[in-house]
CSV table of C-alpha atoms in Angstrom, one decimal:
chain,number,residue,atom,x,y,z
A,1,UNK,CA,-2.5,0.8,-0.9
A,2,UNK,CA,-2.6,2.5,2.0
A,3,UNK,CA,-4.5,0.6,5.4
A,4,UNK,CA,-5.3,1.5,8.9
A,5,UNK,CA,-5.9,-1.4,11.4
A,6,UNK,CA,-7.8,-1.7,14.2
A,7,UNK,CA,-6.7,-4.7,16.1
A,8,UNK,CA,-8.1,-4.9,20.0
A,9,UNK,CA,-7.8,-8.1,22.1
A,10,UNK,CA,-10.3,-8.1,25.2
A,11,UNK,CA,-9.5,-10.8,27.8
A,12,UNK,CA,-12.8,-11.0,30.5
A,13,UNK,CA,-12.3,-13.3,33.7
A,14,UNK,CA,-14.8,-14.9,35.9
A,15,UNK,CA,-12.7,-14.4,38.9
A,16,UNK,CA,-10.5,-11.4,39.2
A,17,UNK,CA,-6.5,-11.8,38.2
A,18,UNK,CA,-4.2,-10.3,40.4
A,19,UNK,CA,-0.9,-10.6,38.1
A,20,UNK,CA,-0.2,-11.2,34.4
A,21,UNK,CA,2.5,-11.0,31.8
A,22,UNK,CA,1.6,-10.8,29.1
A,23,UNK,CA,4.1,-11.1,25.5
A,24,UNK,CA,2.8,-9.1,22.4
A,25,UNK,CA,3.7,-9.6,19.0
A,26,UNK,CA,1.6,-7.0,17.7
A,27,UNK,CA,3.8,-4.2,16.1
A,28,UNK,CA,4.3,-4.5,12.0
A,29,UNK,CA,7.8,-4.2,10.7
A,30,UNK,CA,8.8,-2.3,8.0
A,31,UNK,CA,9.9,-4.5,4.8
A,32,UNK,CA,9.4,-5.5,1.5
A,33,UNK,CA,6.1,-4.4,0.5
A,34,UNK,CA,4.7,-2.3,3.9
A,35,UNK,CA,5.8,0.7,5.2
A,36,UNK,CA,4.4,1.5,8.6
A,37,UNK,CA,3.4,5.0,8.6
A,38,UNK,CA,2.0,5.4,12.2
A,39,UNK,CA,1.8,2.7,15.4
A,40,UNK,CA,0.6,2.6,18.4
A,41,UNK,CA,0.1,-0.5,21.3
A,42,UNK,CA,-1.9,0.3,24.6
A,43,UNK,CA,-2.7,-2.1,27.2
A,44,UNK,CA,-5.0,-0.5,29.9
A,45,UNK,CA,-3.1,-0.3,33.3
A,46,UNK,CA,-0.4,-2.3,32.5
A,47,UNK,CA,3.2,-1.8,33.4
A,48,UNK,CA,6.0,-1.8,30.2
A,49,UNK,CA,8.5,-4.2,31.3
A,50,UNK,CA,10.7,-4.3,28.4
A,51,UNK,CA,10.6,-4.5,24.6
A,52,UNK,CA,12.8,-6.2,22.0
A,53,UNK,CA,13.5,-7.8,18.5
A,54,UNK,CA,13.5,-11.7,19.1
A,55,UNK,CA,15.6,-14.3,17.1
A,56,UNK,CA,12.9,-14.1,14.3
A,57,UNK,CA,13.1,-10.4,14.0
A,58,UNK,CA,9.6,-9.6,16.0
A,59,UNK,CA,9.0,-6.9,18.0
A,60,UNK,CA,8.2,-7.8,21.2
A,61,UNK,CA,6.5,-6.0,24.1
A,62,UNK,CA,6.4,-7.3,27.8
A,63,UNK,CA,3.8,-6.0,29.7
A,64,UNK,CA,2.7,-6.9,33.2
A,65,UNK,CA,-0.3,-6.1,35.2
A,66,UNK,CA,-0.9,-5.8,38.7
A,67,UNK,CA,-3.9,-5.7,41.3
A,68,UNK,CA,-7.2,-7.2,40.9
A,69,UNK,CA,-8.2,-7.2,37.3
A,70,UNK,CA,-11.6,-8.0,35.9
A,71,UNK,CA,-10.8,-7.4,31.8
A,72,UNK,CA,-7.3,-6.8,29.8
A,73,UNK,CA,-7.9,-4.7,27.0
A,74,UNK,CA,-4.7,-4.5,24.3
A,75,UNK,CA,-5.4,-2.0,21.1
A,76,UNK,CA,-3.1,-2.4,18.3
A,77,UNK,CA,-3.3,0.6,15.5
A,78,UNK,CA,-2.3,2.2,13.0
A,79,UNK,CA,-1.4,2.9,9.2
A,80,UNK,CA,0.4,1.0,6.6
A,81,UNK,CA,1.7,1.8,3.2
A,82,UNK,CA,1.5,-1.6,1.1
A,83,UNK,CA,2.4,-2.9,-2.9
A,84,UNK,CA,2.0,-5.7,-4.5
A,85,UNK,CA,5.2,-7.9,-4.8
A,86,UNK,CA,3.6,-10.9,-5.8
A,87,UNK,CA,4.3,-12.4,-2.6
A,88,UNK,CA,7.9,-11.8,-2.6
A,89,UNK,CA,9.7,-10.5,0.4
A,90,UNK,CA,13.0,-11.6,-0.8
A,91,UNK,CA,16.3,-12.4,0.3
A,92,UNK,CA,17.1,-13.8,4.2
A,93,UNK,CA,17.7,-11.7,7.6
A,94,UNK,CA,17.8,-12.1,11.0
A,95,UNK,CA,19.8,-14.5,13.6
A,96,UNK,CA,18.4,-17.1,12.4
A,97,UNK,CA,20.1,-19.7,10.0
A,98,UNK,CA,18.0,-20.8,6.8
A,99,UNK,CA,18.5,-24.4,8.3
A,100,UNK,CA,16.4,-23.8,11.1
A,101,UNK,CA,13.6,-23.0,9.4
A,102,UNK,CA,13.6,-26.9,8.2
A,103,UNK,CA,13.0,-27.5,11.9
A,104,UNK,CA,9.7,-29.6,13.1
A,105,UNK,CA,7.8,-28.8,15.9
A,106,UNK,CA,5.2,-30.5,17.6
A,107,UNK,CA,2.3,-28.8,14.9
A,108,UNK,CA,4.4,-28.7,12.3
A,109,UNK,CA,5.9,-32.6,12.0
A,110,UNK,CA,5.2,-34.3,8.8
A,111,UNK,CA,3.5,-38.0,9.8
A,112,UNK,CA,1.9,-40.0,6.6
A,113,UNK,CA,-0.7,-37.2,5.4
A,114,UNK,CA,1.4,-34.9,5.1
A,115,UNK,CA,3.6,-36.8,3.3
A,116,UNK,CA,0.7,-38.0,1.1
A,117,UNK,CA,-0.4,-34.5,0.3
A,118,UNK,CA,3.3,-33.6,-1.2
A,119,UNK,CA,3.6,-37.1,-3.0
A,120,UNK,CA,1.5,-35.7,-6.5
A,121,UNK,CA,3.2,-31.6,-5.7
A,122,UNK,CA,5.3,-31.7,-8.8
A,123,UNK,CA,6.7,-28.4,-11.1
A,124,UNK,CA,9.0,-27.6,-13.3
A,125,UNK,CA,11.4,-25.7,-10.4
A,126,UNK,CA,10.9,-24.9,-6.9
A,127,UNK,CA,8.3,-21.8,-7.3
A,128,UNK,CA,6.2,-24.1,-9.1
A,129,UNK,CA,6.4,-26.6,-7.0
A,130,UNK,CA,5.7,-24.2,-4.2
A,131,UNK,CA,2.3,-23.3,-5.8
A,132,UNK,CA,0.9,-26.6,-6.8
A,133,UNK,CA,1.4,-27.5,-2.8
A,134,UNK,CA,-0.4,-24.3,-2.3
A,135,UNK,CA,-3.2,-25.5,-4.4
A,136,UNK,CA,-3.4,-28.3,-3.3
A,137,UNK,CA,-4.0,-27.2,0.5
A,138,UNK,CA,-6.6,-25.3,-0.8
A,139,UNK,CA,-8.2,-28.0,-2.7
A,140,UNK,CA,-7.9,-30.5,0.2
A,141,UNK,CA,-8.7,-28.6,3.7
A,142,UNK,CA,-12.2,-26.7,3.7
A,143,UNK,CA,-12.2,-23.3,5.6
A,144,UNK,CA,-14.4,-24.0,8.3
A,145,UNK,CA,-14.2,-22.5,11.6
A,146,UNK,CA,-14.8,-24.4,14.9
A,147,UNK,CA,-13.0,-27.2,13.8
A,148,UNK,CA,-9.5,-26.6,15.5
A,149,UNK,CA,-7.6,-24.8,17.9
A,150,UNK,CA,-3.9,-23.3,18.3
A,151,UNK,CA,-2.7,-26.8,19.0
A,152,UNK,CA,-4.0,-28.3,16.4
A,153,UNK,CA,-1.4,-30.4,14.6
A,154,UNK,CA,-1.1,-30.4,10.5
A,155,UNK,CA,-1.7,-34.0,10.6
A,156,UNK,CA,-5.1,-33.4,12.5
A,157,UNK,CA,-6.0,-31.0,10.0
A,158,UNK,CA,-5.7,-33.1,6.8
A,159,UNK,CA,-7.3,-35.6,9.4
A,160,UNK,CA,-10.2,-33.8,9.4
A,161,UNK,CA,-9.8,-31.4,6.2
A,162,UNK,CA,-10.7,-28.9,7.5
A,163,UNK,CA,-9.4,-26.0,9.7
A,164,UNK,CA,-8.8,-22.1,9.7
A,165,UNK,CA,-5.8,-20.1,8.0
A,166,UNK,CA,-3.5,-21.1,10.9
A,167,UNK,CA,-4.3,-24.9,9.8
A,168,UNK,CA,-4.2,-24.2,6.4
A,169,UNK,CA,-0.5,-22.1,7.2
A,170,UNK,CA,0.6,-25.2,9.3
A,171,UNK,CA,0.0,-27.9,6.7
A,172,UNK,CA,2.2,-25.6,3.9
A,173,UNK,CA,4.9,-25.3,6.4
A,174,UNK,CA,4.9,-29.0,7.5
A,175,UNK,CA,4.5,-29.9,3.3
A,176,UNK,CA,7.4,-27.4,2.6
A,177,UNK,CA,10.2,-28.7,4.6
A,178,UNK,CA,9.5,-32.0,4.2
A,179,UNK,CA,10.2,-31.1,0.4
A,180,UNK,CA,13.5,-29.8,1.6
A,181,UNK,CA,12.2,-26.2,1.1
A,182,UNK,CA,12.6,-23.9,4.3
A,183,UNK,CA,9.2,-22.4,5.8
A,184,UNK,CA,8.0,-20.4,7.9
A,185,UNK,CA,4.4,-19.5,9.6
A,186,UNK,CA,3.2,-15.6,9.1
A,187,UNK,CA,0.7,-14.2,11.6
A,188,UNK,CA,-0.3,-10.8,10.1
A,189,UNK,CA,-4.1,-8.9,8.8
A,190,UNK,CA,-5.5,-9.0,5.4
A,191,UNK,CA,-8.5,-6.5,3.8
A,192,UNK,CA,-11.4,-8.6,3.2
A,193,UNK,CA,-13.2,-7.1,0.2
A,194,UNK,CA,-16.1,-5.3,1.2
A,195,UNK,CA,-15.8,-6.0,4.6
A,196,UNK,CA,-13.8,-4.0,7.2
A,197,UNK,CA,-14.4,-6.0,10.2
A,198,UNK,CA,-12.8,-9.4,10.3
A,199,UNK,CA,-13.6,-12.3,12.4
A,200,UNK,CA,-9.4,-12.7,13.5
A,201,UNK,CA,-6.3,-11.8,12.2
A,202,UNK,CA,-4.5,-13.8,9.5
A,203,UNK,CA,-2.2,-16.2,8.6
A,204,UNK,CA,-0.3,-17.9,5.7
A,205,UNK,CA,3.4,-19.3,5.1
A,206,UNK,CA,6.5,-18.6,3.5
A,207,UNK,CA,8.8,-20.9,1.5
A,208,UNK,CA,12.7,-19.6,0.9
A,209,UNK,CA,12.4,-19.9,-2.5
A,210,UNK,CA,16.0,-20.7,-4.6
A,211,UNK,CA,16.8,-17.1,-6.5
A,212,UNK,CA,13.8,-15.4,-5.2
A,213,UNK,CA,14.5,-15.6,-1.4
A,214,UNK,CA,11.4,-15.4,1.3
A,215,UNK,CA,7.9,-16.0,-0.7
A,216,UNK,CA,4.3,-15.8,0.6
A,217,UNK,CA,1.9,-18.7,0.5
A,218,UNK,CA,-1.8,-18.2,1.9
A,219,UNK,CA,-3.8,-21.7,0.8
A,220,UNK,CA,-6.5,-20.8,2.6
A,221,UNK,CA,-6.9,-18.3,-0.1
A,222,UNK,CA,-4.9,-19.8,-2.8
A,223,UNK,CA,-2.8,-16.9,-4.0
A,224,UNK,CA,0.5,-15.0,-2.9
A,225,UNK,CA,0.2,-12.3,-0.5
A,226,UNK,CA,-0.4,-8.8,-2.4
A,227,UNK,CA,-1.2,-5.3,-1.3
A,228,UNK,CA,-3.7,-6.4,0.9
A,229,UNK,CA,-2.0,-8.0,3.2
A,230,UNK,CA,0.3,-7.1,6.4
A,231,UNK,CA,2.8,-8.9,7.7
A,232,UNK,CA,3.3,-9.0,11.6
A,233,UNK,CA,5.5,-11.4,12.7
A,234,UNK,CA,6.9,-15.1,12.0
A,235,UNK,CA,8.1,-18.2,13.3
A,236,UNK,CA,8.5,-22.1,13.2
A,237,UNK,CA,5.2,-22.4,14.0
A,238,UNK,CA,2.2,-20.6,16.0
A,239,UNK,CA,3.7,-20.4,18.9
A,240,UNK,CA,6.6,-17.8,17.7
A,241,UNK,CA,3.7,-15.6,15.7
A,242,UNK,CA,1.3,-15.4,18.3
A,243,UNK,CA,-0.2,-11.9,18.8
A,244,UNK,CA,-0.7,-12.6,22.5
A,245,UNK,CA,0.9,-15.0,24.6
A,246,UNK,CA,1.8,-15.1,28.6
A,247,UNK,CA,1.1,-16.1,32.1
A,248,UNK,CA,-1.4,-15.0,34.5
A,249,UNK,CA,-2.4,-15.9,38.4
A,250,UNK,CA,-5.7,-15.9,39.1
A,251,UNK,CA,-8.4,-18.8,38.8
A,252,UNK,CA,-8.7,-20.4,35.9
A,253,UNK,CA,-11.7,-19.3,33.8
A,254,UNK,CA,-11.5,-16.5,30.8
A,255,UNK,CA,-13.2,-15.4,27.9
A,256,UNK,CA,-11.9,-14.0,25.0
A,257,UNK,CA,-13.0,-11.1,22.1
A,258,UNK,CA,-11.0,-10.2,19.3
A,259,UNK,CA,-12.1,-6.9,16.7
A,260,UNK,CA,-10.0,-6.6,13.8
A,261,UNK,CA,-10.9,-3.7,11.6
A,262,UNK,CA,-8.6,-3.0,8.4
A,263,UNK,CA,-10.0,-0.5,6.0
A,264,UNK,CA,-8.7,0.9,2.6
A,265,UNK,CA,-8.0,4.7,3.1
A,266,UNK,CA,-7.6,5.6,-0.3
A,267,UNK,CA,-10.8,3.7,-1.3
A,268,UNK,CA,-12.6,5.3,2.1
A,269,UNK,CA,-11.4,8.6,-0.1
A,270,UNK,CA,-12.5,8.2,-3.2
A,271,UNK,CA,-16.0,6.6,-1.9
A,272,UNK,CA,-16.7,9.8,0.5
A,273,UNK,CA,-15.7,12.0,-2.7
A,274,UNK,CA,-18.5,10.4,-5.0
C-alpha cells in the first residue's frame, strides 16, 4: 500500500511568544513493513538547531524560533510504502536494552487495575497471551474522546474505562510488563477507511514477543498493525513518542489545531480511473 500523509500542527497564542524550542518527532523511519519514499518537515520561520537519532532510535529535529510570534505552524509530509506483516516488526535494535523497556513511568505503573485487568489474560504461549490482553483492553475501555489527557495515567483510564488510543496504548504497556513482557508505546498515523482526514494521529503498543521479536498491539482497534498503519516513533511512554514537545516564553495562554490527512494512493488511482 502506498500512503501520503498530511500531518500539520498549528499552535495560536493569545499573547505573542518571543522564543520557543520546540522538539519534533515527526519523521517516519524506514523498517519492517514501511519504506519512506519521500519526507519533508517545515516549521515557518524557525531556525534548525540540530537533528538526531535518540536512544529509542527517533529522529529528532530541534527547532527554535525567535521574535514576536503570533502562530507556529509545523507540516509533516510525505509518502510511504507499507505491507502487511501481521504486526510484526521483529527482532531488537537500538541503544537501548530489552530490560528497559520493563521500566515504569509515572503513566505507565501498574497499581491494582491494572493488575486486575491481566489476572483472567491467559494463552497457550506469549503471542496468545499478548492478544487476549489486547482484547481485553478493547473489551474494557470505551473509545471516547474528551475523557483524558497526555497525563493521564493507565490506572485512571481503567478508572474511568474510557480514554483515546494513547489510553488504550498506555494500559497494554502497563499490562505487558507487569506480565514480564517488554513494551513499548508507538506514536504513528493509521488510514481510516473511507475517511482521509483524521481527528489526531495514532497510537498503539508493542510487546517483545519470545521468537518473534517486536509485535504491534492497537486495542483501541483490537487487531495487529497492518498495511495501514505508519510507525513514527516509540518510547516508555508518551512522553518519548510525542510528535511535538518543548519550551516557549511568552504568556501563558495557546490554542492548538491538528490536520492529519493519510490517503491511499493506489486506491486514489484506481478510483479516478473508473
Amino acid at each position: 500500500m502506498k500512503l501520503k500523509i498530511s500531518h500539520v500542527t498549528e499552535y495560536h497564542y493569545e499573547e505573542p511568544s518571543v522564543f520557543s524550542l520546540q522538539r519534533l518527532r515527526l519523521t517516519p523511519p524506514t523498517v519492517a513493513g514501511q519504506t519512506i519514499l519521500n519526507w519533508s518537515l517545515h516549521v515557518e520561520g524557525a531556525k534548525p538547531e540540530v537533528e538526531y537519532d535518540d536512544q529509542f532510535g527517533n529522529h529528532i529535529n530541534l527547532v527554535s524560533l525567535e521574535g514576536e510570534q503570533r502562530t507556529t505552524r509545523i507540516v509533516a509530509e510525505g509518502e510511504v510504502e507499507t505491507e502487511d506483516r501481521n504486526g510484526v516488526l521483529g527482532a531488537h535494535s537500538g541503544f537501548c536494552p530489552l530490560w528497559l523497556f520493563l521500566r515504569e513511568t509515572p503513566r505507565t505503573k501498574a497499581g491494582k487495575l491494572v493488575r486486575e485487568l491481566t489476572r483472567d489474560v491467559s494463552g497457550e504461549n506469549e503471542l496468545s497471551r499478548m492478544h487476549a490482553l489486547m482484547a481485553a483492553i478493547h473489551a474494557t475501555v470505551a473509545y471516547r474522546p474528551g475523557t483524558s489527557d497526555t497525563e493521564t495515567t493507565a490506572e485512571q483510564v481503567l478508572e474511568k474505562k474510557s480514554g483515546v488510543c494513547q489510553d488504550h496504548a498506555h494500559v497494554f504497556v502497563a499490562a505487558a510488563r507487569s506480565l514480564g513482557v517488554p513494551a513499548r508505546y508507538v506514536s504513528g498515523y493509521l488510514m481510516m477507511e473511507e475517511k482521509v482526514e483524521q481527528a489526531a494521529t495514532h497510537a498503539w503498543g508493542e510487546a517483545h514477543v519470545l521468537g518473534l521479536g517486536w509485535v504491534g498491539f492497537d486495542p483501541a482497534n483490537n487487531l495487529c498493525p497492518d498495511a495501514r498503519y505508519v510507525r513514527v516513533a516509540s518510547g516508555l511512554c508518551y512522553r518519548d513518542a510525542a510528535p511535538v514537545s518543548g519550551m516557549r516564553i511568552g504568556t501563558p495562554g495557546e490554542k492548538l489545531s491538528v490536520v492529519v490527512k493519510v490517503e491511499d494512493q493506489g486506491q486514489m488511482q484506481s478510483q479516478s480511473q473508473s
